[in-house]
Coordinates of C-alpha atoms in Angstrom, one line a residue:
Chain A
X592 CA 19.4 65.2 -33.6
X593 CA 18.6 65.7 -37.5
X594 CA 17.3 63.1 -39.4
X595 CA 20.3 61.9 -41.9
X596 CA 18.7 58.4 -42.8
X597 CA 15.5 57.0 -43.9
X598 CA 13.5 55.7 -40.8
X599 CA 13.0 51.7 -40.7
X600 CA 9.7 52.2 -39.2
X601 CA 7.4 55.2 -38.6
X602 CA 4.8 55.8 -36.1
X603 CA 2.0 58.3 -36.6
X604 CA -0.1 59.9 -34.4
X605 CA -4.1 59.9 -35.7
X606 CA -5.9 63.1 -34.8
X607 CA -4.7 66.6 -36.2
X608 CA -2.0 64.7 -38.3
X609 CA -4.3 62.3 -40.4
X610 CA -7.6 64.0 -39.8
X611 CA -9.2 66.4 -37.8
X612 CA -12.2 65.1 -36.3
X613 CA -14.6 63.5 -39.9
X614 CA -12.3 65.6 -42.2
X615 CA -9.3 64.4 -43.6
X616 CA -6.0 66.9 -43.4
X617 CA -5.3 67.5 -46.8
X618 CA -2.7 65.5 -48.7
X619 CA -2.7 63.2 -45.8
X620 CA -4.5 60.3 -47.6
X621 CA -2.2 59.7 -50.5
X622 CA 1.2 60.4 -48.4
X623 CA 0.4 57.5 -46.4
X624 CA -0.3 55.6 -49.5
X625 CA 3.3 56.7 -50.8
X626 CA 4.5 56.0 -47.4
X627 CA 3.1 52.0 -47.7
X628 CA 4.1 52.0 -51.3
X629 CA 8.2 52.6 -50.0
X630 CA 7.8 49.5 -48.0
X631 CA 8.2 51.2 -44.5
X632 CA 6.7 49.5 -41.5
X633 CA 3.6 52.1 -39.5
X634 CA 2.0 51.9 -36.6
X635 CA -0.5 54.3 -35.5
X636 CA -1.0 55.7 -32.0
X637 CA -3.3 57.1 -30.6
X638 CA -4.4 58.6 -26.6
X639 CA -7.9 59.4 -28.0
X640 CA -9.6 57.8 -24.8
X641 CA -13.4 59.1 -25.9
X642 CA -13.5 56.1 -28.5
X643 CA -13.0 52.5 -29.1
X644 CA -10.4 51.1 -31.1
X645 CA -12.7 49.9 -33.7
X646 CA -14.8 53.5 -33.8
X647 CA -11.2 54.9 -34.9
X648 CA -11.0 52.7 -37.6
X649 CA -14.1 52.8 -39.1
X650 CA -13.6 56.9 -39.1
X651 CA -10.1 56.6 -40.5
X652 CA -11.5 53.9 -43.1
X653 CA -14.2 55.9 -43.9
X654 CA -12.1 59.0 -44.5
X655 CA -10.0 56.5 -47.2
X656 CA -7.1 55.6 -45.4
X657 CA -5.8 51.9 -46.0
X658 CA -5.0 51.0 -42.5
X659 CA -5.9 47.7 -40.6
X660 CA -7.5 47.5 -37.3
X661 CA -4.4 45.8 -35.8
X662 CA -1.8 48.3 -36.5
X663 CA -3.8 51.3 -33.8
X664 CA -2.4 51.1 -31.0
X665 CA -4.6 53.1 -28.0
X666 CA -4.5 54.3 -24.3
X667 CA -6.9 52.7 -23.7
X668 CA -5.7 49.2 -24.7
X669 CA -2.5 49.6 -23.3
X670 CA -4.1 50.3 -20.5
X671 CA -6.5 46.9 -20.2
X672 CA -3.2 44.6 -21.3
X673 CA -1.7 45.9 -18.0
X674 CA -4.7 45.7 -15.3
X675 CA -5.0 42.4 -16.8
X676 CA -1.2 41.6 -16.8
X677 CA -0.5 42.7 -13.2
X678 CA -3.9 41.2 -12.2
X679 CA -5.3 44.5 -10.8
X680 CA -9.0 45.1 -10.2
X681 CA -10.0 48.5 -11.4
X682 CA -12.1 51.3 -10.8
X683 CA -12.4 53.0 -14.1
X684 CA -13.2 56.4 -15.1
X685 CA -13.5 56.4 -18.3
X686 CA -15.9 58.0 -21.1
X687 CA -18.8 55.7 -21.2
X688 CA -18.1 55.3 -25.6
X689 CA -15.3 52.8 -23.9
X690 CA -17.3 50.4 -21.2
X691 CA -17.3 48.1 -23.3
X692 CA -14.0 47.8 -24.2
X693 CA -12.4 48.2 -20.5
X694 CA -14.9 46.1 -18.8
X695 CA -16.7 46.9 -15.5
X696 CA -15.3 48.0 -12.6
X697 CA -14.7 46.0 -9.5
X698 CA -17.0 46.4 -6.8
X699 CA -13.6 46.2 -4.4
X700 CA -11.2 48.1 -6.5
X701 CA -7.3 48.2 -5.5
X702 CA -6.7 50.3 -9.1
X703 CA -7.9 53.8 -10.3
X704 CA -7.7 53.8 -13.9
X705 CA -8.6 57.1 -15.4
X706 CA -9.4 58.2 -19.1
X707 CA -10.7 61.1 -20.5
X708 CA -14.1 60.7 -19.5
X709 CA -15.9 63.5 -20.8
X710 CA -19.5 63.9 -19.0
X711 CA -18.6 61.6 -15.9
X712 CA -15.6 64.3 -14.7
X713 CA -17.9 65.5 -12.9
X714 CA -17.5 66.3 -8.9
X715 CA -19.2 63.2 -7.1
X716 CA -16.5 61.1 -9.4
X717 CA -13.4 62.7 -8.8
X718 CA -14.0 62.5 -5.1
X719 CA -14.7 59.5 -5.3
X720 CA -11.5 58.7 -7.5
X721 CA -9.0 61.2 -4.9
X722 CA -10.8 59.0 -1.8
X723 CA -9.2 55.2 -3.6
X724 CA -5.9 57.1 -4.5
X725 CA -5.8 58.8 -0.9
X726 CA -6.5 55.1 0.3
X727 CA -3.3 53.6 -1.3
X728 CA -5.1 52.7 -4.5
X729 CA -3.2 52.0 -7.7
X730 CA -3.3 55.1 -9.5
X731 CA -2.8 54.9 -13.5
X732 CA -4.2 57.3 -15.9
X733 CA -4.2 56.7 -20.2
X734 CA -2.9 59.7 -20.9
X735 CA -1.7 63.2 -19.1
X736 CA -2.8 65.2 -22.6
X737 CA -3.4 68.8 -21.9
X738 CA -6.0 69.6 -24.7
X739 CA -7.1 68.1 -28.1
X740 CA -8.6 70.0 -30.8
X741 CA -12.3 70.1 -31.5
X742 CA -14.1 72.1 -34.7
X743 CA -15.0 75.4 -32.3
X744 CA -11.5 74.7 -30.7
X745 CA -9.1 73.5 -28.2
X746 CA -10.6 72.0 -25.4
X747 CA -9.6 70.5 -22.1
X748 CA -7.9 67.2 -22.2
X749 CA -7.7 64.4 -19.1
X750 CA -4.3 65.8 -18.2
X751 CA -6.0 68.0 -16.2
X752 CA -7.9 65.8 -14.1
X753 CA -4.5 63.4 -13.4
X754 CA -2.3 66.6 -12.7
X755 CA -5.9 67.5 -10.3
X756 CA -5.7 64.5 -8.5
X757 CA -1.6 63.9 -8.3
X758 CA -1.8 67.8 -6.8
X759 CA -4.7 67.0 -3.8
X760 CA -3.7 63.4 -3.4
X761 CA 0.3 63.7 -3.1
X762 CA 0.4 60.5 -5.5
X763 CA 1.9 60.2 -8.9
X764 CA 0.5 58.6 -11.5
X765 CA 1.3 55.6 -14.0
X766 CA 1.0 57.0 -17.2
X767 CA 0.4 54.0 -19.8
X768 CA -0.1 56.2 -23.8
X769 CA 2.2 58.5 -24.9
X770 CA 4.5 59.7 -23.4
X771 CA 5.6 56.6 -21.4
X772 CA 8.4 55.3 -23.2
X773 CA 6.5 51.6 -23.0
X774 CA 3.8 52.7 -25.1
X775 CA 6.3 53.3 -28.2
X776 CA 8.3 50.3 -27.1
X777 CA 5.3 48.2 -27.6
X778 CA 4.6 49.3 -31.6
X779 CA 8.5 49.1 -32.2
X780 CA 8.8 45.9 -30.8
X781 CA 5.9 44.3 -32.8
X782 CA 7.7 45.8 -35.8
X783 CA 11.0 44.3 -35.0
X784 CA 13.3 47.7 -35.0
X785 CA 15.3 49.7 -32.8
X786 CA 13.8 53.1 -31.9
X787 CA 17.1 54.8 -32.9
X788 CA 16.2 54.0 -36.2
X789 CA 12.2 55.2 -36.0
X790 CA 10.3 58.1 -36.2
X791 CA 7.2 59.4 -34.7
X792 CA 5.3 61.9 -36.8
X793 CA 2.4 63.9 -34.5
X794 CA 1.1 67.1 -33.9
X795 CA 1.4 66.9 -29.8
X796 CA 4.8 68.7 -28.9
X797 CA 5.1 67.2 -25.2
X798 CA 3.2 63.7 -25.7
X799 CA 4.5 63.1 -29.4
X800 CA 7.4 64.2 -29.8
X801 CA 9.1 65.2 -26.7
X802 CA 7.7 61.2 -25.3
X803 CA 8.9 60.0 -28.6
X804 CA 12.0 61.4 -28.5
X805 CA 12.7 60.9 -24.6
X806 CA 12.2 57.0 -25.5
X807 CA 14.8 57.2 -28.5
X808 CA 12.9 58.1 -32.0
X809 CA 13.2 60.7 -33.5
X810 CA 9.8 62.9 -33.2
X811 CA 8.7 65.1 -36.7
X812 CA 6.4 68.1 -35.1
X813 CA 3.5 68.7 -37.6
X814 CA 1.6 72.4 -37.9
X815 CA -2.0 70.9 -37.9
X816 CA -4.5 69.5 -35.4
X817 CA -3.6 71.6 -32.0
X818 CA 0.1 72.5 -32.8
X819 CA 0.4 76.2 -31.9
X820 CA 2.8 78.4 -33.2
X821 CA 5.1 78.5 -29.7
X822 CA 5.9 75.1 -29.9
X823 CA 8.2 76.1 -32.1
X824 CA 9.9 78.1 -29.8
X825 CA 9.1 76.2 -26.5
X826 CA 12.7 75.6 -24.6
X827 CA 12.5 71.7 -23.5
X828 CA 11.4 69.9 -26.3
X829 CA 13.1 70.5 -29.8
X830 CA 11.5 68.2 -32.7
X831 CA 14.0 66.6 -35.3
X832 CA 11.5 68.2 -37.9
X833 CA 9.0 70.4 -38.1
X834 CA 7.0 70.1 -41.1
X835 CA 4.1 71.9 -42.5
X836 CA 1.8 68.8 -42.2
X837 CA 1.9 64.3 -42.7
X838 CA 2.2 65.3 -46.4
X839 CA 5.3 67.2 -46.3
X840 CA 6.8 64.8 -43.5
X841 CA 6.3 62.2 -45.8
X842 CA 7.9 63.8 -48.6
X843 CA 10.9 64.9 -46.4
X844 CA 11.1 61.2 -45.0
X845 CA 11.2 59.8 -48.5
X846 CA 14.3 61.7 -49.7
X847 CA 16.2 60.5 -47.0
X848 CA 19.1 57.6 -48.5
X849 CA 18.7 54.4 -46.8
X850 CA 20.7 53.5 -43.7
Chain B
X840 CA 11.9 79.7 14.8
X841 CA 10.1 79.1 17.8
X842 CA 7.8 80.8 20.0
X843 CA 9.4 83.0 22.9
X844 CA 7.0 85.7 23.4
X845 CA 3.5 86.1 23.5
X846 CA 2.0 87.3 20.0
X847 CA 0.3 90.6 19.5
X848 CA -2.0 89.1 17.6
X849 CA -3.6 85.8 16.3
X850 CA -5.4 84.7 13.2
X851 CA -7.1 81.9 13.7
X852 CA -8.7 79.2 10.9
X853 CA -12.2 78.0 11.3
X854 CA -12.6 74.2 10.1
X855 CA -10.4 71.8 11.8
X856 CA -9.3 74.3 14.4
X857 CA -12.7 75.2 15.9
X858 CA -15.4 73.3 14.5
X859 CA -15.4 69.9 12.3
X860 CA -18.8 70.7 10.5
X861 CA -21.5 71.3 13.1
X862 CA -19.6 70.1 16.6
X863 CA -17.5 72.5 18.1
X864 CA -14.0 70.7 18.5
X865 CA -13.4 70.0 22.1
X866 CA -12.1 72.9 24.4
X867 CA -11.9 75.4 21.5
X868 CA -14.9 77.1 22.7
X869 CA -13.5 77.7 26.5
X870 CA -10.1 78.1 24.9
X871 CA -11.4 81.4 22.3
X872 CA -12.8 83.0 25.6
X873 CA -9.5 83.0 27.6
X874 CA -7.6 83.9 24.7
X875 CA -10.4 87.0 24.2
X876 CA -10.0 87.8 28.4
X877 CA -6.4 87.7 27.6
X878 CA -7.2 91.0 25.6
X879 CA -5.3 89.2 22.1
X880 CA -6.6 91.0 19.0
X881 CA -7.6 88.2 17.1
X882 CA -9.0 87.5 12.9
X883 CA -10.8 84.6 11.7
X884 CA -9.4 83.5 8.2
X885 CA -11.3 81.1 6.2
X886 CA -10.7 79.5 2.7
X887 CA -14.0 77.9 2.3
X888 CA -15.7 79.1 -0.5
X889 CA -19.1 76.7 -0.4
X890 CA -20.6 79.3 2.1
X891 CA -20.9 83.1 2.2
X892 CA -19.3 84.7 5.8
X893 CA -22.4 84.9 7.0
X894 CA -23.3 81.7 6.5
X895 CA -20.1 80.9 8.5
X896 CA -21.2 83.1 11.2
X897 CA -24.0 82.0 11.7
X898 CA -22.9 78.5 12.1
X899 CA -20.1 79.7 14.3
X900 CA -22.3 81.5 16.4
X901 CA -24.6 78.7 17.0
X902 CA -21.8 76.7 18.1
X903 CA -21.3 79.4 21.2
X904 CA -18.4 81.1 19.9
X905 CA -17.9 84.5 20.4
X906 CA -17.4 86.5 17.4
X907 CA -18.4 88.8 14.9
X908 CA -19.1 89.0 11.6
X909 CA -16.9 91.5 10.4
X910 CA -13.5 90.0 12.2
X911 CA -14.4 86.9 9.9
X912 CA -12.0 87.5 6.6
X913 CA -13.1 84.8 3.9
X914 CA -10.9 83.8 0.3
X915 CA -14.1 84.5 -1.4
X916 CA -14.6 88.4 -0.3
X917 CA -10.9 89.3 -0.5
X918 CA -11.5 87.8 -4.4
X919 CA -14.6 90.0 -4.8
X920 CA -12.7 92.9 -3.8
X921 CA -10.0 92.5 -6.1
X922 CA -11.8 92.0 -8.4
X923 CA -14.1 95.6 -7.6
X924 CA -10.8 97.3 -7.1
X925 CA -9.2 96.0 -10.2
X926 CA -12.3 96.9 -12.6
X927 CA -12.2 93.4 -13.9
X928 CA -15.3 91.8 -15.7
X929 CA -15.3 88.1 -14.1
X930 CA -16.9 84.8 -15.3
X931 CA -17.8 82.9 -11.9
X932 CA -17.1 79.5 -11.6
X933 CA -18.0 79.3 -8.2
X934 CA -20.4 77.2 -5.9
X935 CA -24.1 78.3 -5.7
X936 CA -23.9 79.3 -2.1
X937 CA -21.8 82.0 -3.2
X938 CA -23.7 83.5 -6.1
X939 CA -25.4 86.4 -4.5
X940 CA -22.3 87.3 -2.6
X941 CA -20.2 87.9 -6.0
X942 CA -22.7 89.3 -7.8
X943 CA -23.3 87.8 -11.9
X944 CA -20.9 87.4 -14.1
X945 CA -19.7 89.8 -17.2
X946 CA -20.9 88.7 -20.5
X947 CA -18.2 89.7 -21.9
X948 CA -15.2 88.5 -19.4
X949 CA -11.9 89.1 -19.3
X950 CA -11.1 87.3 -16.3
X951 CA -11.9 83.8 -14.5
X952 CA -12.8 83.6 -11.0
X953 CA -12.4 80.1 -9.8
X954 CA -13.8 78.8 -6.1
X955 CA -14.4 75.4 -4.8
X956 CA -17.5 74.9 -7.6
X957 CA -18.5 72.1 -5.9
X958 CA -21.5 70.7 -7.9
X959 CA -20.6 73.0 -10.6
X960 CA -17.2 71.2 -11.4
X961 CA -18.4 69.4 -14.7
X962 CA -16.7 68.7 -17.9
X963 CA -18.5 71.5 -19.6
X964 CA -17.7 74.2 -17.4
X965 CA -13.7 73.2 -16.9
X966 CA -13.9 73.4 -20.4
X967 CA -15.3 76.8 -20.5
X968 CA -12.9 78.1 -17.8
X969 CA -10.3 76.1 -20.1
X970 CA -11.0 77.9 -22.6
X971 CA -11.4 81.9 -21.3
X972 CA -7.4 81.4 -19.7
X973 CA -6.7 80.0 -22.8
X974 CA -8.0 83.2 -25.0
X975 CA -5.9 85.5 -22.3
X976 CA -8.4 86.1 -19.3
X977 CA -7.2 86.8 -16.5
X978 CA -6.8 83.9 -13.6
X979 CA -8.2 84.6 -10.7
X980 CA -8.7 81.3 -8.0
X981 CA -9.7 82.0 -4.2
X982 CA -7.6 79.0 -3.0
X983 CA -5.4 76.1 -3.7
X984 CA -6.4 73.6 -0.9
X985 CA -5.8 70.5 -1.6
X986 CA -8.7 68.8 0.3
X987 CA -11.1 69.3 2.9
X988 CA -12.3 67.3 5.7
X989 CA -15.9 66.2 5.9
X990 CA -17.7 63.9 8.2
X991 CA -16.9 60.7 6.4
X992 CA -13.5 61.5 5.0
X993 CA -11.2 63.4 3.3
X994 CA -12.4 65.0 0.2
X995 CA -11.1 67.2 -2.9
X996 CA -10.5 70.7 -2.7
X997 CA -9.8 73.1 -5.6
X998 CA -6.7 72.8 -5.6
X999 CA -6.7 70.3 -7.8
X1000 CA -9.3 72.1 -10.4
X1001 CA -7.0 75.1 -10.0
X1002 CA -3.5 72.7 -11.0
X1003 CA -5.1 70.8 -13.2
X1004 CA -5.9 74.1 -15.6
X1005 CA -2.8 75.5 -14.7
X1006 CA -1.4 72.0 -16.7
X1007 CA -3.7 72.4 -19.1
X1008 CA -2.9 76.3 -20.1
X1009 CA 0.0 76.8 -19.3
X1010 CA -1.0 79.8 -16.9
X1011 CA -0.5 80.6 -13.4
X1012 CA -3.5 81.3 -11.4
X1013 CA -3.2 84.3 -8.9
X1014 CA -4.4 83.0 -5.6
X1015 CA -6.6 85.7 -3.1
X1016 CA -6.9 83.4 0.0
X1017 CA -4.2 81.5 1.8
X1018 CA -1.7 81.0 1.0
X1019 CA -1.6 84.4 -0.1
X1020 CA 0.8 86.6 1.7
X1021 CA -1.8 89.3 1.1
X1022 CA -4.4 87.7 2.6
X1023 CA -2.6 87.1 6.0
X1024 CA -1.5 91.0 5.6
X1025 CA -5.1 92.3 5.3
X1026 CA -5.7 91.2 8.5
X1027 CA -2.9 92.4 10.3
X1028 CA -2.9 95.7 8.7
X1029 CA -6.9 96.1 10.2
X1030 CA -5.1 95.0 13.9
X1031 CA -2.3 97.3 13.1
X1032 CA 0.2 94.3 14.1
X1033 CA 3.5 93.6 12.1
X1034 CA 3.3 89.6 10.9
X1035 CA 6.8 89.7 12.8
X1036 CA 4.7 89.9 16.1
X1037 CA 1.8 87.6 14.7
X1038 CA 0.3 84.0 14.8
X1039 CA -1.9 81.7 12.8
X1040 CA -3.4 78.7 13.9
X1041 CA -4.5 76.1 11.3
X1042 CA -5.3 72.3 10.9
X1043 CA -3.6 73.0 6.5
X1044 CA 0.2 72.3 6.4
X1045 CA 0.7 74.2 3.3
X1046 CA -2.2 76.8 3.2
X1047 CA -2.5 77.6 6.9
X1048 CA 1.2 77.4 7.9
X1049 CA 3.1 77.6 5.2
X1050 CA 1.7 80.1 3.6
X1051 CA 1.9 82.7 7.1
X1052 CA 5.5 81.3 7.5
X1053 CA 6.2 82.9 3.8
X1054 CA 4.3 85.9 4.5
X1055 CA 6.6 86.5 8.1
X1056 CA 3.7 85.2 10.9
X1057 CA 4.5 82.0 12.6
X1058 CA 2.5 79.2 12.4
X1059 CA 1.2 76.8 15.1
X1060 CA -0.3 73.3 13.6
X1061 CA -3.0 71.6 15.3
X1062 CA -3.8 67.9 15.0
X1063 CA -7.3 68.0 14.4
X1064 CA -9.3 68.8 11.0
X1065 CA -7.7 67.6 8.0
X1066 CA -4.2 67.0 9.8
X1067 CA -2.2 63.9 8.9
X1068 CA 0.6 62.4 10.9
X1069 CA 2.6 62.6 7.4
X1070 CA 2.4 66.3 8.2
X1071 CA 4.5 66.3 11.4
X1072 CA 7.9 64.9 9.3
X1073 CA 7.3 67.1 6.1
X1074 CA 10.5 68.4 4.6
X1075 CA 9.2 71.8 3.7
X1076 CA 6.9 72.9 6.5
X1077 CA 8.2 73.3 10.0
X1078 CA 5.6 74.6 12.2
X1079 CA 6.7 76.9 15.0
X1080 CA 4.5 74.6 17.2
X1081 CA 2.6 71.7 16.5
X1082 CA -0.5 71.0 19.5
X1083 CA -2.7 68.8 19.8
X1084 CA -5.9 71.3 19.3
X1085 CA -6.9 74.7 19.4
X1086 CA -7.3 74.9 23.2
X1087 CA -3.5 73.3 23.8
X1088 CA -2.3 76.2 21.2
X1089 CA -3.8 78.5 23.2
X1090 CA -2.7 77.5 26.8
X1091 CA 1.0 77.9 25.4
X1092 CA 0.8 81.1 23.9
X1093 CA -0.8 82.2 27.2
X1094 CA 2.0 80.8 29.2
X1095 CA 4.5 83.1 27.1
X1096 CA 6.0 86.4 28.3
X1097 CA 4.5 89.5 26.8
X1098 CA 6.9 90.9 24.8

């Protein structure tokens, strides 16, 4: 569906639409400052499980963009509302930048809860992470990303170790960051609007745009960070928008009339 | 289809059908020798890939079985000669034990060559392997087991290192072992036996049965090794037989008409 009216809220998607890794995507900084100065509501989301929430703001803040700490959204957050919500008692797997922001793991776990963690996927810990799941453990996962992009290139994401384990174990995971449908709902609904009137700009074609979209925004594709040129042909997911980068989202976004 | 004549030949799977580890499972010893004085051609087909064949037969052979080396057919030597016959230059990611038997890896590879790493499943070299299917190498895996049985449980097999960069890439991996209808093939075609007149007996639902099912052999399940109850009422699998061990598989064969 095309975009015909100007969004009521957007929600943007950090790394390789804002910035990739310490450098800023050009243009990015001052679109988002036209985007604030139109009076449109933002929230940014992010699956980026190999930080804390207040690591990524410091970076984006020190790259000069005027965002506050509440208004991120992560994975990994989502992820410690509901282990504490449903009263679960985890096992995590996680990258050790986010111990202290999950906690420590139970010593009689019920849960798996698995991030991208970087140095610890290592053998010893995935068995022991397929052995809880195989023994009726709770199995939920931040993200299912396939790869993010890093300054020598694209490299393997934790969507490989969930699909790993949901292959040997015969379980499915609970997915709690994009693209569950829950993980926009939340922003929206702290916004107050409707996500047939939002948009999701990012730069992730299944996770961004075609979660985005599959939850009822609108998803604007962006050719930076680890968009590849077949996404634009790929057969499932078919962005409202694909635009040359934030800046010229923004731009597009800003011509639109008011619903 | 069930079983109404006596096969011409029979492949036979090591763990969980013979041996668990180092003890011989019960009867399968006695059993191997009747179905030897019974004049059966017989293969041994194996997807570990954490020991060389003779490593394997030397184990076996310590156990008292009687067999030799070369009617032992491992997923790790039908991946080293496809690789040979295919001039390919291959980057191992393979377990130690298997280093001298596939030789070094190319400096320059075009193709990966993954087997159940073991200790060498890490972050960084996923992300290598990530990465070389990712460029356009070739994808090479010597199984897609989904775990393996050890002496205090279930564990992971690499199946789930083989999905999870199959997510990741997009790519399918070409699999030499079982499931493989090639691999069941090489070892009727050095018995001279159609698959038509041919059985396999395996402890794998998938791997073991329904991969010689696919590939025309029928396939008798045994309940040892890694064998589940959930096994006996899967939709997709029907064994020809299912027995309680190696020994029971073998007193019903013998008990059938020649053909």
């Amino acid at each position: 569906m095309p975009l015909a009216t100007r969004p009521r809220a957007v929600l943007i998607d950090l790394a390789g639409v804002l910035h990739d890794g310490d450098h800023e995507i050009a243009g990015s900084r001052a679109a988002l400052a036209r985007l604030r100065a139109a009076g449109v509501p933002l929230r940014f989301l992010t699956n980026t499980t190999r930080s804390p929430r207040a690591t990524i703001h410091q970076l984006l803040s020190g790259l000069g963009f005027a965002l506050q700490l509440d208004e991120i959204q992560t994975a990994a957050q989502a992820t410690r509302s509901f282990v504490e919500l449903h009263g679960l008692k985890p096992h995590y797997l996680v990258h050790p930048a986010l111990d202290a922001e999950m906690g420590a793991s139970d010593p009689n776990p019920d849960t798996l809860v698995l991030g991208d963690a970087g140095p610890r996927f290592n053998y010893e810990n995935l068995n022991r992470a397929f052995r809880l799941v195989m023994g009726g453990a709770r199995f939920l996962a931040m993200a299912r990303n396939r790869y993010f992009k890093e300054p020598d290139g694209l490299s393997l994401d934790m969507g490989a170790f969930v699909t790993g384990l949901e292959f040997s174990s015969g379980r499915k995971a609970e997915i709690l960051g994009k693209p569950a449908a829950a993980f926009f709902e939340t922003g929206l609904a702290e916004l107050g609007v409707a996500a047939s009137d939002a948009v999701l700009i990012g730069d992730d074609l299944h996770d961004d745009i075609g979660g985005a979209q599959a939850a009822g925004l609108k998803g604007i594709l962006v050719r930076t960070g680890k968009f590849r040129p077949a996404d634009e042909q790929d057969a499932a997911v078919r962005p409202a928008l694909i635009a040359d980068d934030f800046a010229a989202a923004v731009d597009r976004l800003l011509t639109l009339p008011a619903s």
